[in-house]
Structure formats: C-alpha cells, structure tokens
C-alpha cells in the first residue's frame, strides 16, 4: 500500500493515526527479539512502519531484509534510503529489490556527510536529487522526505532550509516526516510556512520520547534541535529526585502531552520514534487513548 493513499484516507475521515520508526537489529541473532517487539506493537495498528538505513550504506541489506519481513507480516513498511556517496546503479538495485519484496514506500534522504570531511558527494548532492531519481525510475513508489521544524544543522537559516524542503516536493515527494522537536508550536509554525511555499502535502510530526539525559544530549548535538527550558529542568529535577527511572517516566509523560497537542493542532497523525521499545510505545498509545 502507498503510504500517501493511507494518510490521505485517514485525513479525509478525520481519523488520526500513529506510525512507528524501527531501526534494524545489527546482528541476526537479535532478529527474533525484534520481531517479538514488532508483533506486540501490532496492537497499536500503526498506519505504517519505517525502517532506518545505516549511514554510509552500512546496513543496506539489513534495511531491505527487515522491510521485506515486515511486509510479509502484513504491515506497510517504508524503507529509509540515503544517497550520499551512492551511485545510480546501487540505488536502482536497492529499489528494485524493495519492489520485488512488495515494498513501494521509501524515505528519500541525503544522509550525513562523512565527519572527517572526506569523500565526495557523488552524483546525488541533495535529497531532492534522489527524489527526482526515484520519481523518474520508480513512478509507482510513494516517496517520503525529511523536514526540519528547526532548521537542519548545515543550513544557512529558516528560509533557505524551508525552500530546500519545498524543492523536494517540486521534485516529486509525496509527504514528509519531521526531525524530532519538543514544542508543538514549532510544528504548527513550520506547516504554516511550508503551506506558504506552496507545499500542500502531509507533514507528519516525528516524536521522540526522551529516555535519559545522556541520550538527549547526544540527540541534541546530532540534530541541532531546540529543547524547551521547562522540559530540560523537569528532566534534571527527575534525575536528582528519582534517578534514571524517573527521567524515563518524565520523558514518556512529555511525549504523551506533546502528541495530544499535535493532534489537537491538526497533525494528521504522529510518527513515533519507537527506539524498538514495545513497552514504551504501548504505554504512550494507551495514554493517548489509541489502545
Ligand atoms: P537534504 O534535504 O538534502 O538537506 C541537507 C542540507 O542541505 C540542509 O541543510 C538543506 O537545507 C540543504 N539543502 C538541501 N537542498 C539544497 C539545495 N538545493 N541547495 C542548497 N542547500 C540545500 N540518516 C540516516 O543515515 N539514516 C536514516 O535512516 C535516517 N532517517 C531519518 C529520518 C528522518 C525523519 C529525518 C528527519 C532524518 C533522518 N536521517 C537519517 C538523518 C539525515 O540523513 C540527515 O539529517 C542528513 O544530514 C540530511 O539528510 P536530508 O535528506 O534531510 O538532506
């Protein structure tokens, strides 16, 4: 099933949804545990499930195999795909294999540049180049792209970054999933400004439940997004009073409130960064009344 069709149907019916992001287990021995997690999360009835793609193509086969296995289980998967340093032949092969496995949804990404500044970008400089390629060679595919309520760390500023995202839609993208953020008003303002740039497509907010202060610091340094002072102080206080368990609880409580506010603000649904954690996702789904 094409995700854009499913999202449009739910939006027309006024029925918001949850979708889930998974990362493929690195080692095969962890796959049974991973599929147990997936099976438990069926209770949420995710509209679709996305499978991340290792930087530099390190887990290309993993992404493909896991997406194929999720399709076999009757779910609607979307494979992430990065194009930095890739050539057309390898991208074509990946997409052909995906199609053969019954998966026709792809999140077209540029990917992170090598940290040491080495390596050339190759034929595909921006994610829009990959979108154009997929649209031309795989016209039956549904194409998702990334979107940044707080601009991407490399960008010059809000306006340039939003125009760059609009170019991905001009190139043929069907919908976007946002980078994590913590203030629902950032999403509302972002959607408004994208509509102002002529983008009418669905923009799905990505929500990450904070699990620990260490992971939060790592994520903030990678994504460059903002954290509201109130949330940071709440997490810090939780750490002092109740340790890591209290931080996790506070992170979940915040995610629940954020999702409620996003749905009240008109988001068609929420893409939950599952961290492959069934209990956490089931708890969140239950608290927002989705179970
Ligand atoms: P782009 O959209 O190409 O943007 C990258 C930068 O280039 C931005 O600063 C943008 O403003 C600028 N830019 C874009 N087009 C132009 C243009 N025409 N002219 C000038 N500047 C331009 N990474 C992984 O490795 N694996 C994953 O599975 C993965 N999943 C992700 C899922 C989501 C929802 C998100 C938001 C990110 C994900 N990432 C993943 C991270 C992503 O690969 C990085 O953020 C990467 O640095 C940028 O990729 P992009 O597709 O957003 O790039």
Short mmCIF file of N, CA and C in Angstrom, two decimals, residues 101-236:
data_model
loop_
_atom_site.label_atom_id
_atom_site.label_comp_id
_atom_site.label_asym_id
_atom_site.label_seq_id
_atom_site.Cartn_x
_atom_site.Cartn_y
_atom_site.Cartn_z
N UNK A 101 10.17 -7.20 -3.09
CA UNK A 101 9.71 -7.67 -1.77
C UNK A 101 8.33 -7.12 -1.43
N UNK A 102 7.74 -6.38 -2.34
CA UNK A 102 6.38 -5.86 -2.12
C UNK A 102 6.36 -4.56 -1.34
N UNK A 103 7.50 -3.86 -1.29
CA UNK A 103 7.55 -2.57 -0.57
C UNK A 103 7.67 -1.45 -1.61
N UNK A 104 6.75 -0.49 -1.55
CA UNK A 104 6.79 0.59 -2.55
C UNK A 104 6.79 1.96 -1.88
N UNK A 105 7.30 1.99 -0.64
CA UNK A 105 7.40 3.26 0.08
C UNK A 105 8.85 3.47 0.49
N UNK A 106 9.38 4.67 0.18
CA UNK A 106 10.78 4.94 0.52
C UNK A 106 10.90 6.34 1.11
N UNK A 107 11.73 6.47 2.15
CA UNK A 107 12.04 7.80 2.70
C UNK A 107 13.36 8.22 2.05
N UNK A 108 13.28 9.17 1.13
CA UNK A 108 14.46 9.56 0.33
C UNK A 108 15.26 10.63 1.05
N UNK A 109 16.47 10.24 1.46
CA UNK A 109 17.32 11.11 2.28
C UNK A 109 18.67 11.33 1.62
N UNK A 110 19.28 12.46 1.95
CA UNK A 110 20.67 12.63 1.52
C UNK A 110 21.59 11.80 2.39
N UNK A 111 21.38 11.88 3.72
CA UNK A 111 22.29 11.21 4.66
C UNK A 111 23.33 12.19 5.16
N UNK A 112 24.01 11.81 6.23
CA UNK A 112 25.03 12.69 6.82
C UNK A 112 26.31 12.62 6.03
N UNK A 113 26.98 13.78 5.94
CA UNK A 113 28.26 13.82 5.24
C UNK A 113 29.31 13.16 6.14
N UNK A 114 30.37 12.56 5.54
CA UNK A 114 31.40 11.95 6.38
C UNK A 114 31.96 12.99 7.36
N UNK A 115 32.13 12.58 8.64
CA UNK A 115 32.51 13.56 9.68
C UNK A 115 33.90 14.16 9.46
N UNK A 116 34.78 13.39 8.83
CA UNK A 116 36.14 13.90 8.63
C UNK A 116 36.23 14.79 7.38
N UNK A 117 35.09 15.03 6.76
CA UNK A 117 35.08 15.92 5.59
C UNK A 117 35.60 15.24 4.34
N UNK A 118 35.92 13.95 4.43
CA UNK A 118 36.47 13.26 3.27
C UNK A 118 35.33 12.74 2.38
N UNK A 119 35.71 12.28 1.24
CA UNK A 119 34.71 11.64 0.37
C UNK A 119 33.93 12.65 -0.44
N UNK A 120 33.57 12.24 -1.65
CA UNK A 120 32.81 13.17 -2.49
C UNK A 120 31.33 12.85 -2.35
N UNK A 121 30.51 13.80 -2.68
CA UNK A 121 29.07 13.59 -2.58
C UNK A 121 28.56 12.70 -3.70
N UNK A 122 29.35 12.54 -4.76
CA UNK A 122 28.93 11.70 -5.88
C UNK A 122 27.87 12.38 -6.73
N UNK A 123 27.03 11.54 -7.35
CA UNK A 123 26.03 12.09 -8.29
C UNK A 123 24.88 12.77 -7.56
N UNK A 124 24.67 12.38 -6.30
CA UNK A 124 23.49 12.84 -5.58
C UNK A 124 23.94 13.81 -4.48
N UNK A 125 23.70 15.09 -4.71
CA UNK A 125 24.21 16.11 -3.79
C UNK A 125 23.19 16.42 -2.69
N UNK A 126 21.93 16.51 -3.07
CA UNK A 126 20.86 16.81 -2.11
C UNK A 126 19.81 15.70 -2.18
N UNK A 127 19.00 15.60 -1.13
CA UNK A 127 17.93 14.59 -1.14
C UNK A 127 17.01 14.77 -2.35
N UNK A 128 16.84 16.03 -2.79
CA UNK A 128 15.95 16.28 -3.95
C UNK A 128 16.44 15.51 -5.18
N UNK A 129 17.76 15.30 -5.29
CA UNK A 129 18.30 14.55 -6.43
C UNK A 129 17.81 13.09 -6.38
N UNK A 130 17.76 12.54 -5.16
CA UNK A 130 17.27 11.16 -5.01
C UNK A 130 15.77 11.09 -5.28
N UNK A 131 15.04 12.11 -4.81
CA UNK A 131 13.58 12.13 -5.05
C UNK A 131 13.33 12.12 -6.56
N UNK A 132 14.05 12.98 -7.28
CA UNK A 132 13.87 13.08 -8.74
C UNK A 132 14.16 11.72 -9.40
N UNK A 133 15.23 11.07 -8.94
CA UNK A 133 15.64 9.77 -9.49
C UNK A 133 14.55 8.71 -9.25
N UNK A 134 14.06 8.64 -8.02
CA UNK A 134 13.03 7.62 -7.70
C UNK A 134 11.76 7.92 -8.49
N UNK A 135 11.38 9.18 -8.54
CA UNK A 135 10.14 9.52 -9.25
C UNK A 135 10.24 9.14 -10.73
N UNK A 136 11.44 9.35 -11.31
CA UNK A 136 11.62 9.05 -12.74
C UNK A 136 11.67 7.54 -13.00
N UNK A 137 12.44 6.82 -12.18
CA UNK A 137 12.68 5.40 -12.48
C UNK A 137 11.70 4.45 -11.79
N UNK A 138 11.06 4.91 -10.73
CA UNK A 138 10.11 4.06 -9.99
C UNK A 138 8.82 4.86 -9.75
N UNK A 139 8.11 5.18 -10.83
CA UNK A 139 6.96 6.09 -10.70
C UNK A 139 5.84 5.55 -9.81
N UNK A 140 5.83 4.23 -9.57
CA UNK A 140 4.79 3.66 -8.71
C UNK A 140 5.10 3.84 -7.23
N UNK A 141 6.31 4.29 -6.90
CA UNK A 141 6.69 4.40 -5.49
C UNK A 141 6.07 5.64 -4.83
N UNK A 142 5.82 5.49 -3.53
CA UNK A 142 5.42 6.64 -2.71
C UNK A 142 6.70 7.13 -2.03
N UNK A 143 6.94 8.43 -2.13
CA UNK A 143 8.22 8.98 -1.64
C UNK A 143 8.00 9.93 -0.46
N UNK A 144 8.61 9.58 0.67
CA UNK A 144 8.63 10.48 1.82
C UNK A 144 9.97 11.19 1.87
N UNK A 145 9.99 12.35 2.53
CA UNK A 145 11.25 13.08 2.71
C UNK A 145 11.33 13.61 4.14
N UNK A 146 12.52 14.05 4.53
CA UNK A 146 12.70 14.64 5.86
C UNK A 146 12.27 16.10 5.83
N UNK A 147 11.91 16.61 7.01
CA UNK A 147 11.56 18.03 7.14
C UNK A 147 12.04 18.49 8.51
N UNK A 148 12.42 19.76 8.60
CA UNK A 148 13.08 20.24 9.81
C UNK A 148 12.37 21.47 10.38
N UNK A 149 11.49 21.28 11.39
CA UNK A 149 10.86 22.45 12.03
C UNK A 149 11.93 23.41 12.55
N UNK A 150 12.98 22.88 13.18
CA UNK A 150 14.14 23.69 13.50
C UNK A 150 15.16 23.35 12.41
N UNK A 151 15.73 24.36 11.73
CA UNK A 151 16.49 24.06 10.51
C UNK A 151 17.60 23.03 10.70
N UNK A 152 17.88 22.31 9.63
CA UNK A 152 18.96 21.33 9.58
C UNK A 152 20.27 22.03 9.99
N UNK A 153 21.13 21.32 10.75
CA UNK A 153 22.34 21.97 11.28
C UNK A 153 23.23 22.62 10.21
N UNK A 154 23.23 22.10 8.98
CA UNK A 154 24.09 22.70 7.94
C UNK A 154 23.46 23.91 7.26
N UNK A 155 22.19 24.17 7.54
CA UNK A 155 21.50 25.18 6.73
C UNK A 155 21.90 26.58 7.15
N UNK A 156 21.69 27.54 6.22
CA UNK A 156 22.04 28.93 6.49
C UNK A 156 21.00 29.55 7.42
N UNK A 157 19.76 29.09 7.32
CA UNK A 157 18.70 29.66 8.17
C UNK A 157 17.36 29.06 7.83
N UNK A 158 16.33 29.57 8.50
CA UNK A 158 14.97 29.03 8.34
C UNK A 158 14.51 29.07 6.88
N UNK A 159 14.65 30.25 6.26
CA UNK A 159 14.09 30.43 4.92
C UNK A 159 14.75 29.50 3.92
N UNK A 160 16.09 29.47 3.94
CA UNK A 160 16.80 28.62 2.98
C UNK A 160 16.44 27.15 3.18
N UNK A 161 16.37 26.71 4.44
CA UNK A 161 16.11 25.30 4.71
C UNK A 161 14.70 24.91 4.26
N UNK A 162 13.76 25.80 4.49
CA UNK A 162 12.37 25.50 4.09
C UNK A 162 12.24 25.50 2.57
N UNK A 163 12.95 26.40 1.93
CA UNK A 163 12.91 26.38 0.45
C UNK A 163 13.52 25.09 -0.08
N UNK A 164 14.59 24.63 0.57
CA UNK A 164 15.23 23.37 0.15
C UNK A 164 14.25 22.20 0.31
N UNK A 165 13.47 22.23 1.39
CA UNK A 165 12.47 21.16 1.58
C UNK A 165 11.37 21.27 0.53
N UNK A 166 10.97 22.50 0.22
CA UNK A 166 9.93 22.68 -0.83
C UNK A 166 10.43 22.12 -2.16
N UNK A 167 11.75 22.23 -2.41
CA UNK A 167 12.30 21.69 -3.67
C UNK A 167 12.12 20.17 -3.75
N UNK A 168 12.14 19.51 -2.59
CA UNK A 168 11.96 18.04 -2.60
C UNK A 168 10.53 17.70 -3.04
N UNK A 169 9.60 18.55 -2.69
CA UNK A 169 8.21 18.32 -3.15
C UNK A 169 8.10 18.64 -4.64
N UNK A 170 8.78 19.70 -5.07
CA UNK A 170 8.75 20.03 -6.51
C UNK A 170 9.35 18.88 -7.31
N UNK A 171 10.29 18.15 -6.69
CA UNK A 171 10.96 17.03 -7.38
C UNK A 171 10.09 15.76 -7.38
N UNK A 172 9.01 15.76 -6.58
CA UNK A 172 8.10 14.61 -6.64
C UNK A 172 7.80 13.91 -5.33
N UNK A 173 8.22 14.49 -4.20
CA UNK A 173 7.93 13.84 -2.90
C UNK A 173 6.42 13.89 -2.61
N UNK A 174 5.94 12.88 -1.88
CA UNK A 174 4.51 12.79 -1.57
C UNK A 174 4.17 13.31 -0.17
N UNK A 175 5.10 13.13 0.77
CA UNK A 175 4.83 13.57 2.14
C UNK A 175 6.16 13.71 2.86
N UNK A 176 6.11 14.30 4.06
CA UNK A 176 7.35 14.47 4.83
C UNK A 176 7.16 13.98 6.25
N UNK A 177 8.26 13.56 6.86
CA UNK A 177 8.29 13.23 8.29
C UNK A 177 9.31 14.18 8.91
N UNK A 178 8.95 14.77 10.04
CA UNK A 178 9.88 15.76 10.60
C UNK A 178 10.96 15.14 11.48
N UNK A 179 12.03 15.88 11.57
CA UNK A 179 13.04 15.63 12.60
C UNK A 179 12.37 15.81 13.95
N UNK A 180 12.94 15.22 14.99
CA UNK A 180 12.34 15.38 16.32
C UNK A 180 12.37 16.85 16.73
N UNK A 181 11.42 17.21 17.55
CA UNK A 181 11.32 18.56 18.13
C UNK A 181 10.48 18.39 19.38
N UNK A 182 10.43 19.41 20.24
CA UNK A 182 9.72 19.21 21.50
C UNK A 182 8.59 20.19 21.76
N UNK A 183 8.46 21.20 20.92
CA UNK A 183 7.42 22.20 21.15
C UNK A 183 6.44 22.13 19.99
N UNK A 184 5.18 21.74 20.29
CA UNK A 184 4.23 21.54 19.19
C UNK A 184 4.04 22.81 18.37
N UNK A 185 4.32 23.97 18.98
CA UNK A 185 4.13 25.24 18.24
C UNK A 185 5.16 25.36 17.11
N UNK A 186 6.32 24.73 17.28
CA UNK A 186 7.32 24.74 16.19
C UNK A 186 6.76 24.02 14.97
N UNK A 187 6.02 22.92 15.22
CA UNK A 187 5.42 22.16 14.12
C UNK A 187 4.34 23.00 13.43
N UNK A 188 3.49 23.63 14.23
CA UNK A 188 2.38 24.42 13.66
C UNK A 188 2.96 25.53 12.78
N UNK A 189 3.97 26.23 13.30
CA UNK A 189 4.58 27.33 12.53
C UNK A 189 5.24 26.80 11.26
N UNK A 190 5.87 25.63 11.39
CA UNK A 190 6.56 25.04 10.24
C UNK A 190 5.57 24.69 9.12
N UNK A 191 4.48 24.02 9.51
CA UNK A 191 3.48 23.62 8.50
C UNK A 191 2.93 24.87 7.82
N UNK A 192 2.66 25.89 8.61
CA UNK A 192 2.13 27.14 8.03
C UNK A 192 3.09 27.71 7.00
N UNK A 193 4.38 27.72 7.35
CA UNK A 193 5.33 28.34 6.41
C UNK A 193 5.51 27.47 5.17
N UNK A 194 5.41 26.13 5.31
CA UNK A 194 5.51 25.27 4.12
C UNK A 194 4.29 25.46 3.22
N UNK A 195 3.12 25.65 3.84
CA UNK A 195 1.91 25.93 3.03
C UNK A 195 2.13 27.24 2.25
N UNK A 196 2.78 28.20 2.92
CA UNK A 196 3.08 29.49 2.27
C UNK A 196 4.02 29.32 1.08
N UNK A 197 4.80 28.25 1.10
CA UNK A 197 5.72 27.99 -0.02
C UNK A 197 5.06 27.09 -1.07
N UNK A 198 3.77 26.85 -0.90
CA UNK A 198 3.04 26.08 -1.92
C UNK A 198 3.04 24.58 -1.71
N UNK A 199 3.52 24.12 -0.53
CA UNK A 199 3.54 22.68 -0.26
C UNK A 199 2.22 22.29 0.43
N UNK A 200 1.41 21.50 -0.27
CA UNK A 200 0.11 21.10 0.30
C UNK A 200 0.17 19.70 0.90
N UNK A 201 1.26 18.99 0.69
CA UNK A 201 1.38 17.57 1.09
C UNK A 201 1.39 17.40 2.61
N UNK A 202 1.00 16.19 3.09
CA UNK A 202 1.03 15.95 4.54
C UNK A 202 2.45 16.05 5.11
N UNK A 203 2.55 16.65 6.29
CA UNK A 203 3.83 16.74 7.01
C UNK A 203 3.60 16.09 8.36
N UNK A 204 4.20 14.91 8.55
CA UNK A 204 3.95 14.14 9.77
C UNK A 204 4.98 14.48 10.83
N UNK A 205 4.53 14.87 12.03
CA UNK A 205 5.50 15.18 13.08
C UNK A 205 6.16 13.92 13.62
N UNK A 206 7.46 13.95 13.78
CA UNK A 206 8.21 12.84 14.38
C UNK A 206 8.40 13.13 15.86
N UNK A 207 8.00 12.18 16.71
CA UNK A 207 8.10 12.41 18.17
C UNK A 207 9.02 11.38 18.80
N UNK A 208 9.98 11.89 19.55
CA UNK A 208 10.92 11.01 20.25
C UNK A 208 10.71 11.12 21.76
N UNK A 209 10.33 10.03 22.42
CA UNK A 209 10.24 10.07 23.89
C UNK A 209 11.65 10.04 24.48
N UNK A 210 11.94 11.02 25.34
CA UNK A 210 13.28 11.08 25.94
C UNK A 210 13.45 9.91 26.91
N UNK A 211 14.57 9.22 26.81
CA UNK A 211 14.83 8.04 27.64
C UNK A 211 15.85 8.29 28.74
N UNK A 212 16.75 9.23 28.50
CA UNK A 212 17.76 9.55 29.52
C UNK A 212 18.39 10.88 29.15
N UNK A 213 19.02 11.51 30.14
CA UNK A 213 19.66 12.79 29.85
C UNK A 213 20.85 12.61 28.91
N UNK A 214 21.55 11.47 29.04
CA UNK A 214 22.71 11.23 28.15
C UNK A 214 22.25 11.11 26.71
N UNK A 215 21.17 10.30 26.49
CA UNK A 215 20.72 10.13 25.11
C UNK A 215 20.19 11.46 24.57
N UNK A 216 19.57 12.25 25.44
CA UNK A 216 19.05 13.55 24.99
C UNK A 216 20.22 14.44 24.52
N UNK A 217 21.30 14.47 25.30
CA UNK A 217 22.45 15.30 24.92
C UNK A 217 23.00 14.86 23.57
N UNK A 218 23.08 13.54 23.37
CA UNK A 218 23.62 13.01 22.10
C UNK A 218 22.71 13.42 20.93
N UNK A 219 21.42 13.27 21.15
CA UNK A 219 20.46 13.58 20.08
C UNK A 219 20.49 15.06 19.75
N UNK A 220 20.55 15.90 20.80
CA UNK A 220 20.55 17.34 20.55
C UNK A 220 21.79 17.75 19.78
N UNK A 221 22.93 17.12 20.10
CA UNK A 221 24.15 17.52 19.40
C UNK A 221 24.11 17.07 17.94
N UNK A 222 23.43 15.97 17.64
CA UNK A 222 23.35 15.49 16.26
C UNK A 222 22.29 16.24 15.45
N UNK A 223 21.13 16.46 16.06
CA UNK A 223 20.02 17.02 15.28
C UNK A 223 20.02 18.54 15.30
N UNK A 224 20.67 19.13 16.30
CA UNK A 224 20.70 20.59 16.40
C UNK A 224 19.36 21.19 16.79
N UNK A 225 18.40 20.35 17.26
CA UNK A 225 17.08 20.92 17.57
C UNK A 225 17.09 21.57 18.95
N UNK A 226 16.02 22.30 19.23
CA UNK A 226 15.89 23.03 20.50
C UNK A 226 15.23 22.18 21.56
N UNK A 227 15.58 22.41 22.83
CA UNK A 227 14.80 21.78 23.89
C UNK A 227 14.23 22.89 24.77
N UNK A 228 12.90 22.86 25.03
CA UNK A 228 12.34 23.90 25.88
C UNK A 228 12.98 23.83 27.27
N UNK A 229 13.27 25.01 27.84
CA UNK A 229 13.94 25.06 29.15
C UNK A 229 13.11 24.28 30.19
N UNK A 230 11.79 24.40 30.09
CA UNK A 230 10.92 23.75 31.09
C UNK A 230 11.11 22.23 31.05
N UNK A 231 11.22 21.68 29.84
CA UNK A 231 11.43 20.22 29.74
C UNK A 231 12.78 19.83 30.32
N UNK A 232 13.80 20.62 30.00
CA UNK A 232 15.14 20.28 30.49
C UNK A 232 15.16 20.30 32.03
N UNK A 233 14.54 21.34 32.60
CA UNK A 233 14.53 21.45 34.07
C UNK A 233 13.73 20.30 34.70
N UNK A 234 12.63 19.91 34.04
CA UNK A 234 11.82 18.78 34.56
C UNK A 234 12.65 17.50 34.56
N UNK A 235 13.39 17.29 33.47
CA UNK A 235 14.19 16.06 33.38
C UNK A 235 15.33 16.07 34.40
N UNK A 236 15.91 17.25 34.57
CA UNK A 236 17.04 17.37 35.53
C UNK A 236 16.54 17.12 36.96
#
